CSV table of C-alpha atoms in Angstrom, one decimal:
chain,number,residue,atom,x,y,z
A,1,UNK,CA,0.0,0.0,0.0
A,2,UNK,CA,1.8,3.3,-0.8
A,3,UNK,CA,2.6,5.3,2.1
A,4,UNK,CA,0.2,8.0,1.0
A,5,UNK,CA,-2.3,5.6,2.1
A,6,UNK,CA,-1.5,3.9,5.1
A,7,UNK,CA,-0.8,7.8,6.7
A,8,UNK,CA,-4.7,8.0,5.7
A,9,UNK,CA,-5.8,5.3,7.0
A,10,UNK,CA,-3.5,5.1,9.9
A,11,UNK,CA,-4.6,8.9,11.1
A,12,UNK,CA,-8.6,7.8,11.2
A,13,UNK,CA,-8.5,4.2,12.2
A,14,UNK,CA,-9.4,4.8,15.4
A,15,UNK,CA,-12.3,7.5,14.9
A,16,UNK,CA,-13.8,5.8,12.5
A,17,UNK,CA,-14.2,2.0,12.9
A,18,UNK,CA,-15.9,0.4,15.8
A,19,UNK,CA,-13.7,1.5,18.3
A,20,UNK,CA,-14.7,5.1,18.1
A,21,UNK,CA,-18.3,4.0,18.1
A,22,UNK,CA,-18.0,2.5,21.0
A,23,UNK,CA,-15.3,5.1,22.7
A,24,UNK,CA,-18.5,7.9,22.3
A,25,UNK,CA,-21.2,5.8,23.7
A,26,UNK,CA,-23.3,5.4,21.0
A,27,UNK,CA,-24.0,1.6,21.4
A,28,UNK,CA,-25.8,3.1,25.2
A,29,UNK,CA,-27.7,5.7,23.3
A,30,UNK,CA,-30.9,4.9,21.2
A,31,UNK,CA,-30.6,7.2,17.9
A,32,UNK,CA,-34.6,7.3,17.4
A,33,UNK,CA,-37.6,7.2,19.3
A,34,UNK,CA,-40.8,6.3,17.4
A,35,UNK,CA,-41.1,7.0,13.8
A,36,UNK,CA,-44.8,5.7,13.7
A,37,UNK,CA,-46.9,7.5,10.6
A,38,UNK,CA,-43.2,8.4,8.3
A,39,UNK,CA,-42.6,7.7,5.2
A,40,UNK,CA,-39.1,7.0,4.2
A,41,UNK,CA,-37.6,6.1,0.6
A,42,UNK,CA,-34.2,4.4,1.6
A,43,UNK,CA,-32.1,3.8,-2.0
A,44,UNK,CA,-29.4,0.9,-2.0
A,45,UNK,CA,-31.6,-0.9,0.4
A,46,UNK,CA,-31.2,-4.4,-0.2
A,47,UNK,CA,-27.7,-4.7,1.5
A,48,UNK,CA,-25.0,-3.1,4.0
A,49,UNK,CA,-26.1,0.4,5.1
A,50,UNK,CA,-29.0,0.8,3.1
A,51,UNK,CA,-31.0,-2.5,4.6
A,52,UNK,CA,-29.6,-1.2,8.0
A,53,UNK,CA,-31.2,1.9,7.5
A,54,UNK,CA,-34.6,0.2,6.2
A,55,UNK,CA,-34.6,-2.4,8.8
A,56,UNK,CA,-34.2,0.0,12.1
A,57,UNK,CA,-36.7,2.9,10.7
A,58,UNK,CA,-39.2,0.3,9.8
A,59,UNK,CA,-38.6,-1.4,13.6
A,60,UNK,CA,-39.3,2.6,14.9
A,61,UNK,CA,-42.8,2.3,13.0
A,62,UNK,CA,-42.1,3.8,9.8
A,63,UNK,CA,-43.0,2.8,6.3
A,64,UNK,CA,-40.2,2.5,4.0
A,65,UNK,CA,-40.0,2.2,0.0
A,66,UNK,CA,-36.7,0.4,-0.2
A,67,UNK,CA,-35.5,1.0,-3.2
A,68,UNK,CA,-32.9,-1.6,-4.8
A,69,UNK,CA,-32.4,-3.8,-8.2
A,70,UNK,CA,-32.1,-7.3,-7.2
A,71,UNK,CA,-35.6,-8.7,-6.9
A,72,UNK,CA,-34.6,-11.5,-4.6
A,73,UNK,CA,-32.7,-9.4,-2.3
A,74,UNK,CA,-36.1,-7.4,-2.0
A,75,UNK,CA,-37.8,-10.0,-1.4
A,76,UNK,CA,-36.1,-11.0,1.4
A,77,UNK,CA,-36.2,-7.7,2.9
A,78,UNK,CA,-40.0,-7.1,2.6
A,79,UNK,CA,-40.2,-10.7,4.7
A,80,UNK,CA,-38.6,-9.2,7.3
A,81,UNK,CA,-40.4,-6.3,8.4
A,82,UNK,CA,-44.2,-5.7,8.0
A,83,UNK,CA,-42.8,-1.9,7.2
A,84,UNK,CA,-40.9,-2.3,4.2
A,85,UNK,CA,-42.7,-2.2,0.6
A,86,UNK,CA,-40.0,-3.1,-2.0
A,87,UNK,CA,-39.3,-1.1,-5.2
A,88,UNK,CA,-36.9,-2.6,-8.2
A,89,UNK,CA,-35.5,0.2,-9.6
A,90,UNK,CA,-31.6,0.5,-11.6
A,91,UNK,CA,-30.7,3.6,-9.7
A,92,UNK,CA,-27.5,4.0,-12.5
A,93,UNK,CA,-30.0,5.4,-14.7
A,94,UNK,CA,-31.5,9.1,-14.7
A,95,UNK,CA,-34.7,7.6,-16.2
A,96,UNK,CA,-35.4,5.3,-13.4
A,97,UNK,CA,-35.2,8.0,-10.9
A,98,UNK,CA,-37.1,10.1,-12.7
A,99,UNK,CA,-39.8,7.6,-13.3
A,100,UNK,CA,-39.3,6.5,-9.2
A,101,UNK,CA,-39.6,10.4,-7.9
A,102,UNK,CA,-43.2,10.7,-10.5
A,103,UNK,CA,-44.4,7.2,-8.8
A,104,UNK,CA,-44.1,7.8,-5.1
A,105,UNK,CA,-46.5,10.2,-3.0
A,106,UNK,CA,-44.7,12.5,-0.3
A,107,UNK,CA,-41.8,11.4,1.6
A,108,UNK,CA,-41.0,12.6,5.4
A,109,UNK,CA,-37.1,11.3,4.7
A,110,UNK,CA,-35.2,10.1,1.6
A,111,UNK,CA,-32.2,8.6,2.1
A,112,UNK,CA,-29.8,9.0,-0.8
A,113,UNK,CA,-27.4,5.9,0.0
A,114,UNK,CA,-26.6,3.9,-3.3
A,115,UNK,CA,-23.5,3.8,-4.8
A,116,UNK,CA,-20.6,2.1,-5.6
A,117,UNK,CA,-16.7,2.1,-5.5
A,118,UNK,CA,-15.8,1.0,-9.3
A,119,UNK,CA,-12.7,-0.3,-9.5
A,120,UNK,CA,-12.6,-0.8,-13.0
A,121,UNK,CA,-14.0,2.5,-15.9
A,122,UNK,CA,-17.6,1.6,-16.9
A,123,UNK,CA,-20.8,3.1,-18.6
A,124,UNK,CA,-24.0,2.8,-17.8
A,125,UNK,CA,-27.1,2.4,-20.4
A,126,UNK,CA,-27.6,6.2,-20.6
A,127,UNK,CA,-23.9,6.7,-21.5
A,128,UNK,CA,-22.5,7.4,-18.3
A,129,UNK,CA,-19.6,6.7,-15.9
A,130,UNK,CA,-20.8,3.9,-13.6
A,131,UNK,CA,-19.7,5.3,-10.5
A,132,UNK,CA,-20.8,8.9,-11.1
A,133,UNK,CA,-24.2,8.0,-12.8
A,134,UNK,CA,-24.8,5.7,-9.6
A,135,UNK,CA,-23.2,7.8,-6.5
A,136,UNK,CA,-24.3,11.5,-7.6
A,137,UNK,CA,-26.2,12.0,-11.0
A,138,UNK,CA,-28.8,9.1,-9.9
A,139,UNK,CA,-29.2,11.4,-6.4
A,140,UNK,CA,-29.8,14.5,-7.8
A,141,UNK,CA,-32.1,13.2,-10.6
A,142,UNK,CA,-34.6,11.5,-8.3
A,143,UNK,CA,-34.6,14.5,-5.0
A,144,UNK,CA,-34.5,17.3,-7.7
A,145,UNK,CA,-37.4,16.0,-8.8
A,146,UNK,CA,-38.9,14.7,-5.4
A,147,UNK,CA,-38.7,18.6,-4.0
A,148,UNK,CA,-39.8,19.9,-7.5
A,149,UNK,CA,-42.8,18.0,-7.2
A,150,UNK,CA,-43.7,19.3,-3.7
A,151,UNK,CA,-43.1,15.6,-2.3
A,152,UNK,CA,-40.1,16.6,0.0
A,153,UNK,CA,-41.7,19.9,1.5
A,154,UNK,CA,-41.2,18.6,4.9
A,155,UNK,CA,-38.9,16.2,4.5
A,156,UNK,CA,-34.9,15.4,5.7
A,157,UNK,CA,-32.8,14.1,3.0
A,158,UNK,CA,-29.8,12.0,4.5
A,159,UNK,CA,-26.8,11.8,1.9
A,160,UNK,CA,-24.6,8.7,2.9
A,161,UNK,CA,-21.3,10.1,2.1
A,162,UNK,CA,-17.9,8.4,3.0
A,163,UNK,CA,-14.4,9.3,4.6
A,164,UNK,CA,-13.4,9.4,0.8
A,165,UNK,CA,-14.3,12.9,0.4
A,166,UNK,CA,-11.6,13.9,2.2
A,167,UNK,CA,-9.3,12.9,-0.8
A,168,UNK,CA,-10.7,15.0,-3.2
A,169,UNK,CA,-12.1,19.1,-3.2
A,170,UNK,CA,-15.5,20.0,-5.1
A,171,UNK,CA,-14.1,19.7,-8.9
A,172,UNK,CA,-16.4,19.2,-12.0
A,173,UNK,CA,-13.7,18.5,-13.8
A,174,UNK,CA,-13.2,15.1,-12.1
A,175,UNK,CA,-16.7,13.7,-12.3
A,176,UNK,CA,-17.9,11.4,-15.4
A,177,UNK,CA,-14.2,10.7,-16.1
A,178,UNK,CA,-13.6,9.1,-19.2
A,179,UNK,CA,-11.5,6.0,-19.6
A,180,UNK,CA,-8.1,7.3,-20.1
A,181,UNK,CA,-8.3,9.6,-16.8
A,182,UNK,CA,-10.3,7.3,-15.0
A,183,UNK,CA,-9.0,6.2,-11.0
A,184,UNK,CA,-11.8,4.7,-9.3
A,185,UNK,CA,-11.0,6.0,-5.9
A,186,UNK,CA,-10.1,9.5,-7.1
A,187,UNK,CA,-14.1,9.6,-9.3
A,188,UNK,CA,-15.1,8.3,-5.8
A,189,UNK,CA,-13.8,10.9,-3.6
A,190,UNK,CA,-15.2,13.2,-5.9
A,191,UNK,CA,-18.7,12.0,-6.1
A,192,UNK,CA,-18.9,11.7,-1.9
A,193,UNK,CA,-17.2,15.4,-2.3
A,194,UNK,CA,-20.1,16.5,-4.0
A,195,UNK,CA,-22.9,14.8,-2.3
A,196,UNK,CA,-21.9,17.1,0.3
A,197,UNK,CA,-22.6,20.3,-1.7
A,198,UNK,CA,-25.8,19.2,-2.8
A,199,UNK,CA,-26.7,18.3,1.3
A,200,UNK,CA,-25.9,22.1,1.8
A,201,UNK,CA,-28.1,23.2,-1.6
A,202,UNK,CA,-31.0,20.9,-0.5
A,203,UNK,CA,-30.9,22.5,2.9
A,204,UNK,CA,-31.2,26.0,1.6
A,205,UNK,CA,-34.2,24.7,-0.3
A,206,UNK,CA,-36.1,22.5,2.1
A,207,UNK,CA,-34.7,23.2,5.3
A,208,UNK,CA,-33.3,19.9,6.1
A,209,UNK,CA,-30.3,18.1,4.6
A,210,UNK,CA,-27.3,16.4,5.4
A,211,UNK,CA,-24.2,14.9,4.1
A,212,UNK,CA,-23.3,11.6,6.9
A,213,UNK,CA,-20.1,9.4,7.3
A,214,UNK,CA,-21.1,6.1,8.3
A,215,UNK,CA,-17.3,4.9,9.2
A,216,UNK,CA,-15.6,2.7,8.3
A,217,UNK,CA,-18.3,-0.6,7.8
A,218,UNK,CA,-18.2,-4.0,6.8
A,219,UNK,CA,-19.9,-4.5,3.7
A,220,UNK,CA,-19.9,-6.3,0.3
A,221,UNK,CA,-18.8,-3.0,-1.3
A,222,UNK,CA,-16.2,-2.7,0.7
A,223,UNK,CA,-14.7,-6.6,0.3
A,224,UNK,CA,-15.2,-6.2,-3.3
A,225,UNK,CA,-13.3,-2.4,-3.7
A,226,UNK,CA,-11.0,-2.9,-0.8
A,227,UNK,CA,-10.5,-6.7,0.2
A,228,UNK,CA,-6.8,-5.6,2.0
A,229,UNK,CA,-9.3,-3.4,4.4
A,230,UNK,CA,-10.8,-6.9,5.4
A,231,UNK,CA,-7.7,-8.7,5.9
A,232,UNK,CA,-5.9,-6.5,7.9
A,233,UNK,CA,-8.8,-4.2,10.2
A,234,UNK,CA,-11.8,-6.6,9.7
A,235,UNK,CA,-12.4,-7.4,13.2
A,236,UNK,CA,-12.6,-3.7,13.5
A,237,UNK,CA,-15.0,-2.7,11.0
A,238,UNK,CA,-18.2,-1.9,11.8
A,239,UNK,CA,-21.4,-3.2,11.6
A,240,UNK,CA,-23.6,-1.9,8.9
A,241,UNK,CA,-26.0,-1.1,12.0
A,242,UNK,CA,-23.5,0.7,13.4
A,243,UNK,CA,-22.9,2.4,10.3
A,244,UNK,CA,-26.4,3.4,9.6
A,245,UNK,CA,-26.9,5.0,13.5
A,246,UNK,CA,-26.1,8.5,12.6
A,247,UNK,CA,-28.4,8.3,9.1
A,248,UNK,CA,-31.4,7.0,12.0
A,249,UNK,CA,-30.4,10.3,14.5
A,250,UNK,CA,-30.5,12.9,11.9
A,251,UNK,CA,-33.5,11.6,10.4
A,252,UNK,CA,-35.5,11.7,14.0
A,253,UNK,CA,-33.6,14.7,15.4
A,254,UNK,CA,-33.7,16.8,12.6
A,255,UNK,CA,-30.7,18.7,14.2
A,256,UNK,CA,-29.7,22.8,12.7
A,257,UNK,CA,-28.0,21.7,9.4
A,258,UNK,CA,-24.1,23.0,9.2
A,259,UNK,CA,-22.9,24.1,6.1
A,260,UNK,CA,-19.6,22.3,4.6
A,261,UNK,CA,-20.1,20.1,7.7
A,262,UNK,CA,-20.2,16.1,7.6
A,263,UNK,CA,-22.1,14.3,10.1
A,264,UNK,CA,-20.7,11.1,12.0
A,265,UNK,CA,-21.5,9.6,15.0
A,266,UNK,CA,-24.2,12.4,16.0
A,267,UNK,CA,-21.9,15.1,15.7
A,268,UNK,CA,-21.4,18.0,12.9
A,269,UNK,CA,-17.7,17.5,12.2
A,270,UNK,CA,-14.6,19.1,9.7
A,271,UNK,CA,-14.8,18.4,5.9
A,272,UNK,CA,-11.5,19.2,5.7
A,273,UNK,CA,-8.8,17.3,6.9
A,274,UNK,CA,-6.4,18.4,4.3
A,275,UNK,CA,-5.6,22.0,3.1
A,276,UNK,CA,-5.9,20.8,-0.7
A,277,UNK,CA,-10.2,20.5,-0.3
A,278,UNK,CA,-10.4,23.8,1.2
A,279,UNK,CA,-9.7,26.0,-2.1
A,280,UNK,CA,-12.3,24.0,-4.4
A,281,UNK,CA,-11.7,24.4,-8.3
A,282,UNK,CA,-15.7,24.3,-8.5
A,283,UNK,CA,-17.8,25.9,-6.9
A,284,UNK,CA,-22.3,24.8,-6.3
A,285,UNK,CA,-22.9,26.8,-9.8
A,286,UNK,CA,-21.0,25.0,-11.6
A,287,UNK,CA,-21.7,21.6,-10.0
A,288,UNK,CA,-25.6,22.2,-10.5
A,289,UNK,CA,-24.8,23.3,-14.0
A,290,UNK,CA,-22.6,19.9,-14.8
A,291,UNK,CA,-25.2,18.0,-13.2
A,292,UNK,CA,-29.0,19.8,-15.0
A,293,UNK,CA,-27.3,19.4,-18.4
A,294,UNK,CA,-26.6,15.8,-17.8
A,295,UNK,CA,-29.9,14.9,-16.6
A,296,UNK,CA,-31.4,17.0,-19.6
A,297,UNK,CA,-29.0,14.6,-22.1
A,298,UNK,CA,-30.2,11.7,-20.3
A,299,UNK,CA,-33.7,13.0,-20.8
A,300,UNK,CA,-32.7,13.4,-24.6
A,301,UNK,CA,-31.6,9.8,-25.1
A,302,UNK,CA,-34.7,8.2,-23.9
């Protein structure tokens, strides 16, 4: 692992897998009280933090469209819990959140959570970078549409970002790489990099939006992108109901959002670790701007 790495990784073990979950009490503290009469629209449901995020809102008494492409993996979920109605939807694709966001009737929390760590460059059916199409353009498809339609009016929107934004400042320039530039972590860091801008946009529209950093979890994603990380700190990885506790507290607390804050373990913290984020090369214009005219091409191909 190049030493570039291991000083990352080294500097946040201890904050961000189950060590500093435990070390801040959070396993003594329920996130949630009831959530009897909500409506939540959890995406990437069907696995790791997403089906951690349905499960426990749905145990709290909420109903919750879990949203996911695998129709047996739904199916398994909505046998679960009484609460969960299941939705197959490819999330990759502008046209399905479109068509998902015209479908569904108000929402009292929408949880943007799918995405994916691609390794290896990739296009979707509409033409686009998997990871981008799937991790940010997907997101701001389906809640653009949600709020334009008056179905988020008093909502909280939960993005489920990642310690990976700390890699990488708010740059349009690196999102929807093409193959020759392509780095998977790199169009990673910048697609959790901007889910954070768009938290901060959506709360000076609705009110009520947040960027959160689940840690550091044990997850299929994360054995498939990163298999070293479950070798060497599996034991202290944590669970994907650890890692959904914080998505649960904001949802019920609905605390003052912070702008160009990210939210872990209950608390708003830095988005900045290192100097290089701080002077972004793209600024929320220019990221809304990217992201309009490649809905409106995906709108065009249909």
């Amino acid at each position: 692992m190049p030493s570039k790495a291991l000083t990352f990784y080294g500097r946040f073990l201890p904050s961000f897998t189950r060590i500093g979950y435990v070390a801040r009490g959070l396993p003594l503290r329920p996130p949630a009280g009831s959530l009897a009469g909500q409506r939540w629209l959890v995406t990437g449901a069907t696995g790791g933090i997403g089906r951690a995020v349905a499960m426990r809102a749905a145990r709290h008494g909420a109903r919750v469209m879990a949203v996911g492409r695998d129709p047996a993996k739904l199916a398994v979920l909505a046998r679960a819990s009484e609460g969960i109605e299941p939705a197959q939807r490819d999330l990759s694709r502008v046209s399905e959140n479109l068509g998902l966001a015209e479908e569904c009737g108000s929402i009292d929390v929408l949880v943007n959570n799918v995405g994916v760590l691609a390794t290896a460059y990739g296009t979707t059916a509409e033409g686009f970078e998997t990871s981008y199409a799937t991790s940010l353009l997907g997101h701001f498809a389906l809640t653009e549409a949600l709020i334009d339609a008056g179905k988020l009016d008093r909502a909280a929107i939960v993005n489920v970002t990642s310690g990976g934004l700390y890699n990488a400042p708010l740059d349009t320039a690196l999102l929807n790489l093409d193959r020759g530039a392509y780095n998977g972590f790199l169009a990673y860091a910048a697609n959790k990099r901007a889910q954070l801008a768009l938290a901060d946009h959506w709360a000076g529209r609705i009110g009520c939006a947040y960027a959160m950093h689940p840690g550091w979890v044990a997850t299929a994603g994360v054995s498939d992108a990163l298999p070293w990380m479950d070798r060497w700190l599996g034991p202290l990885l944590r669970s994907p109901d650890q890692g959904a506790d914080t998505a649960i507290w904001l949802a019920s607390k609905r605390p003052a959002p912070r702008p160009d804050r990210v939210w872990f373990d209950r608390a708003a913290r830095t988005a900045h670790h290192y100097a290089h984020t701080k002077n972004a090369p793209s600024g929320i214009d220019d990221l809304l701007a990217k992201l309009q005219a490649d809905v409106a091409r995906a709108k065009d191909g249909q």
